[in-house]
Amino acid sequence: MKTPHISPFFARVYAIVTQIPKGNVATYGQIAALAGSPKAARAVGMAMRTNPDAPRVPCHRVVASDGSLTGYSGDGGIEKKSKMLIDEGVQFLPGCNKVDITLAKWDGL
DNA sequence: AAACTGACTTCTC
DNA sequence: GGAGAAGCCAGTT
């Protein structure tokens, strides 16, 4: 693996996202807190948008604070993202295009 | 070096 | 309950 010229914060975020267990999801705020700044949710989102290691970083496991799927520059957009989460075993709220963060939120190890 | 932008979060109406 | 505005962090231009 090559060393992409990314800032340490980005690397930290990617590491955290990569460590999210299957069937669970994490919020941007949670990742930001683990990265060292609980209010850097926006920066975390930017890291996902940059996503230099798309297949390596399960950015689809990262959702908003209320479980809403946001962003996803990949193919299919939110639709594809929700589909992947369902395939991973993440519970979704009925009638809403959001994940059941109440049950699927990552413990943060 | 300064200003703008962005896949966020939270409060208030 | 839904919509709008403000605040925050880090990166990019």
PDB file of C-alpha atoms (C1' of nucleotides) in Angstrom:
ATOM      1  CA  MET A   1       0.000   0.000   0.000  1.00  0.00           C
ATOM      2  CA  LYS A   2       1.297   3.384  -0.866  1.00  0.00           C
ATOM      3  CA  THR A   3       1.253   6.230   1.541  1.00  0.00           C
ATOM      4  CA  PRO A   4      -1.186   8.781   0.295  1.00  0.00           C
ATOM      5  CA  HIS A   5      -0.281  12.261   1.381  1.00  0.00           C
ATOM      6  CA  ILE A   6      -3.178  12.625   3.757  1.00  0.00           C
ATOM      7  CA  SER A   7      -3.300  14.447   7.046  1.00  0.00           C
ATOM      8  CA  PRO A   8      -3.048  12.424  10.272  1.00  0.00           C
ATOM      9  CA  PHE A   9      -6.652  13.254  11.063  1.00  0.00           C
ATOM     10  CA  PHE A  10      -7.843  11.664   7.837  1.00  0.00           C
ATOM     11  CA  ALA A  11      -5.759   8.588   8.478  1.00  0.00           C
ATOM     12  CA  ARG A  12      -7.262   8.331  11.938  1.00  0.00           C
ATOM     13  CA  VAL A  13     -10.772   8.596  10.549  1.00  0.00           C
ATOM     14  CA  TYR A  14     -10.108   5.959   7.893  1.00  0.00           C
ATOM     15  CA  ALA A  15      -8.665   3.639  10.517  1.00  0.00           C
ATOM     16  CA  ILE A  16     -11.740   4.023  12.710  1.00  0.00           C
ATOM     17  CA  VAL A  17     -14.196   3.530   9.870  1.00  0.00           C
ATOM     18  CA  THR A  18     -12.296   0.469   8.740  1.00  0.00           C
ATOM     19  CA  GLN A  19     -12.608  -0.982  12.223  1.00  0.00           C
ATOM     20  CA  ILE A  20     -16.397  -0.720  12.281  1.00  0.00           C
ATOM     21  CA  PRO A  21     -17.712  -4.281  12.698  1.00  0.00           C
ATOM     22  CA  LYS A  22     -20.115  -5.702  10.132  1.00  0.00           C
ATOM     23  CA  GLY A  23     -23.782  -5.256  10.959  1.00  0.00           C
ATOM     24  CA  ASN A  24     -23.084  -2.058  12.859  1.00  0.00           C
ATOM     25  CA  VAL A  25     -22.973   1.597  11.882  1.00  0.00           C
ATOM     26  CA  ALA A  26     -21.256   4.661  13.321  1.00  0.00           C
ATOM     27  CA  THR A  27     -22.188   8.309  13.207  1.00  0.00           C
ATOM     28  CA  TYR A  28     -19.903  11.056  11.942  1.00  0.00           C
ATOM     29  CA  GLY A  29     -19.901  12.577  15.408  1.00  0.00           C
ATOM     30  CA  GLN A  30     -18.866   9.285  16.949  1.00  0.00           C
ATOM     31  CA  ILE A  31     -15.979   8.870  14.536  1.00  0.00           C
ATOM     32  CA  ALA A  32     -14.996  12.481  15.055  1.00  0.00           C
ATOM     33  CA  ALA A  33     -14.907  11.917  18.800  1.00  0.00           C
ATOM     34  CA  LEU A  34     -12.770   8.807  18.364  1.00  0.00           C
ATOM     35  CA  ALA A  35     -10.542  10.765  16.012  1.00  0.00           C
ATOM     36  CA  GLY A  36      -9.921  13.306  18.728  1.00  0.00           C
ATOM     37  CA  SER A  37     -12.494  16.023  18.025  1.00  0.00           C
ATOM     38  CA  PRO A  38     -16.147  15.381  18.965  1.00  0.00           C
ATOM     39  CA  LYS A  39     -17.277  18.356  16.897  1.00  0.00           C
ATOM     40  CA  ALA A  40     -15.312  17.549  13.791  1.00  0.00           C
ATOM     41  CA  ALA A  41     -18.189  15.633  12.215  1.00  0.00           C
ATOM     42  CA  ARG A  42     -17.903  17.828   9.126  1.00  0.00           C
ATOM     43  CA  ALA A  43     -14.239  17.037   8.785  1.00  0.00           C
ATOM     44  CA  VAL A  44     -15.083  13.344   9.040  1.00  0.00           C
ATOM     45  CA  GLY A  45     -17.609  13.766   6.257  1.00  0.00           C
ATOM     46  CA  MET A  46     -14.952  15.393   4.157  1.00  0.00           C
ATOM     47  CA  ALA A  47     -12.660  12.446   4.781  1.00  0.00           C
ATOM     48  CA  MET A  48     -15.377  10.113   3.508  1.00  0.00           C
ATOM     49  CA  ARG A  49     -15.937  12.316   0.490  1.00  0.00           C
ATOM     50  CA  THR A  50     -12.226  12.274  -0.256  1.00  0.00           C
ATOM     51  CA  ASN A  51     -12.170   8.530   0.415  1.00  0.00           C
ATOM     52  CA  PRO A  52      -8.853   7.583  -1.216  1.00  0.00           C
ATOM     53  CA  ASP A  53      -9.478   3.960  -0.259  1.00  0.00           C
ATOM     54  CA  ALA A  54     -13.119   3.472  -1.206  1.00  0.00           C
ATOM     55  CA  PRO A  55     -13.276  -0.357  -1.150  1.00  0.00           C
ATOM     56  CA  ARG A  56     -11.077  -0.339   1.916  1.00  0.00           C
ATOM     57  CA  VAL A  57     -13.096   2.173   3.888  1.00  0.00           C
ATOM     58  CA  PRO A  58     -16.700   1.055   4.516  1.00  0.00           C
ATOM     59  CA  CYS A  59     -17.993   4.584   4.315  1.00  0.00           C
ATOM     60  CA  HIS A  60     -21.483   3.143   3.852  1.00  0.00           C
ATOM     61  CA  ARG A  61     -21.343   2.173   7.514  1.00  0.00           C
ATOM     62  CA  VAL A  62     -21.098   5.836   8.432  1.00  0.00           C
ATOM     63  CA  VAL A  63     -24.460   7.527   8.859  1.00  0.00           C
ATOM     64  CA  ALA A  64     -25.816  10.767  10.302  1.00  0.00           C
ATOM     65  CA  SER A  65     -26.567  11.192  14.015  1.00  0.00           C
ATOM     66  CA  ASP A  66     -30.200  10.180  13.545  1.00  0.00           C
ATOM     67  CA  GLY A  67     -29.414   7.237  11.295  1.00  0.00           C
ATOM     68  CA  SER A  68     -30.085   9.033   8.032  1.00  0.00           C
ATOM     69  CA  LEU A  69     -27.861   8.095   5.119  1.00  0.00           C
ATOM     70  CA  THR A  70     -26.073  11.138   3.778  1.00  0.00           C
ATOM     71  CA  GLY A  71     -23.712  11.803   0.907  1.00  0.00           C
ATOM     72  CA  TYR A  72     -22.107   8.820  -0.757  1.00  0.00           C
ATOM     73  CA  SER A  73     -20.338   9.909  -3.912  1.00  0.00           C
ATOM     74  CA  GLY A  74     -20.225   6.314  -5.099  1.00  0.00           C
ATOM     75  CA  ASP A  75     -22.457   4.665  -7.658  1.00  0.00           C
ATOM     76  CA  GLY A  76     -26.172   4.461  -6.867  1.00  0.00           C
ATOM     77  CA  GLY A  77     -25.913   7.082  -4.148  1.00  0.00           C
ATOM     78  CA  ILE A  78     -27.960   6.687  -0.994  1.00  0.00           C
ATOM     79  CA  GLU A  79     -30.029   3.938  -2.565  1.00  0.00           C
ATOM     80  CA  LYS A  80     -26.999   1.738  -3.089  1.00  0.00           C
ATOM     81  CA  LYS A  81     -25.629   2.651   0.308  1.00  0.00           C
ATOM     82  CA  SER A  82     -28.788   1.559   2.129  1.00  0.00           C
ATOM     83  CA  LYS A  83     -28.789  -1.627   0.084  1.00  0.00           C
ATOM     84  CA  MET A  84     -25.261  -2.453   1.206  1.00  0.00           C
ATOM     85  CA  LEU A  85     -26.159  -1.846   4.827  1.00  0.00           C
ATOM     86  CA  ILE A  86     -29.145  -4.161   4.559  1.00  0.00           C
ATOM     87  CA  ASP A  87     -26.882  -6.749   2.997  1.00  0.00           C
ATOM     88  CA  GLU A  88     -24.565  -6.416   6.003  1.00  0.00           C
ATOM     89  CA  GLY A  89     -27.435  -7.126   8.359  1.00  0.00           C
ATOM     90  CA  VAL A  90     -28.136  -3.607   9.546  1.00  0.00           C
ATOM     91  CA  GLN A  91     -31.730  -3.038  10.644  1.00  0.00           C
ATOM     92  CA  PHE A  92     -33.657  -0.300   8.877  1.00  0.00           C
ATOM     93  CA  LEU A  93     -36.550   1.763  10.135  1.00  0.00           C
ATOM     94  CA  PRO A  94     -39.871   0.844   8.514  1.00  0.00           C
ATOM     95  CA  GLY A  95     -41.294   3.508   6.265  1.00  0.00           C
ATOM     96  CA  CYS A  96     -38.107   5.546   6.498  1.00  0.00           C
ATOM     97  CA  ASN A  97     -34.928   5.385   4.487  1.00  0.00           C
ATOM     98  CA  LYS A  98     -32.865   5.390   7.664  1.00  0.00           C
ATOM     99  CA  VAL A  99     -30.958   2.775   9.639  1.00  0.00           C
ATOM    100  CA  ASP A 100     -32.140   1.712  13.062  1.00  0.00           C
ATOM    101  CA  ILE A 101     -29.231   3.400  14.766  1.00  0.00           C
ATOM    102  CA  THR A 102     -30.850   2.538  18.087  1.00  0.00           C
ATOM    103  CA  LEU A 103     -29.862  -1.069  17.493  1.00  0.00           C
ATOM    104  CA  ALA A 104     -27.103  -0.847  14.916  1.00  0.00           C
ATOM    105  CA  LYS A 105     -24.984   1.935  16.383  1.00  0.00           C
ATOM    106  CA  TRP A 106     -21.392   0.805  16.836  1.00  0.00           C
ATOM    107  CA  ASP A 107     -20.180   0.346  20.405  1.00  0.00           C
ATOM    108  CA  GLY A 108     -16.870   2.012  19.574  1.00  0.00           C
ATOM    109  CA  LEU A 109     -15.034  -1.036  20.928  1.00  0.00           C
TER     110      LEU A 109
ATOM    111  C1'  DA B   1      -2.202  33.659   4.790  1.00  0.00           C
ATOM    112  C1'  DA B   2      -7.286  34.302   4.149  1.00  0.00           C
ATOM    113  C1'  DA B   3     -11.710  32.805   2.563  1.00  0.00           C
ATOM    114  C1'  DC B   4     -14.904  29.252   1.072  1.00  0.00           C
ATOM    115  C1'  DT B   5     -16.671  24.847   1.070  1.00  0.00           C
ATOM    116  C1'  DG B   6     -18.622  20.475   2.877  1.00  0.00           C
ATOM    117  C1'  DA B   7     -21.099  13.047   3.088  1.00  0.00           C
ATOM    118  C1'  DC B   8     -22.402  17.186  10.400  1.00  0.00           C
ATOM    119  C1'  DT B   9     -24.847  18.412  14.729  1.00  0.00           C
ATOM    120  C1'  DT B  10     -28.013  20.888  17.483  1.00  0.00           C
ATOM    121  C1'  DC B  11     -31.288  24.566  18.588  1.00  0.00           C
ATOM    122  C1'  DT B  12     -35.286  27.225  17.635  1.00  0.00           C
ATOM    123  C1'  DC B  13     -39.694  28.454  15.122  1.00  0.00           C
TER     124       DC B  13
ATOM    125  C1'  DG C   1     -43.122  16.895  13.433  1.00  0.00           C
ATOM    126  C1'  DG C   2     -40.938  19.386   9.720  1.00  0.00           C
ATOM    127  C1'  DA C   3     -38.154  23.392   8.099  1.00  0.00           C
ATOM    128  C1'  DG C   4     -34.642  26.941   8.824  1.00  0.00           C
ATOM    129  C1'  DA C   5     -30.499  29.028  10.841  1.00  0.00           C
ATOM    130  C1'  DA C   6     -26.082  29.023  13.525  1.00  0.00           C
ATOM    131  C1'  DG C   7     -21.803  26.797  15.105  1.00  0.00           C
ATOM    132  C1'  DC C   8     -18.050  23.770  14.674  1.00  0.00           C
ATOM    133  C1'  DC C   9     -13.674  21.262  12.439  1.00  0.00           C
ATOM    134  C1'  DA C  10     -10.483  20.281   8.758  1.00  0.00           C
ATOM    135  C1'  DG C  11      -9.353  20.488   3.868  1.00  0.00           C
ATOM    136  C1'  DT C  12      -8.983  22.827  -0.494  1.00  0.00           C
ATOM    137  C1'  DT C  13      -8.339  26.947  -3.519  1.00  0.00           C
TER     138       DT C  13
END
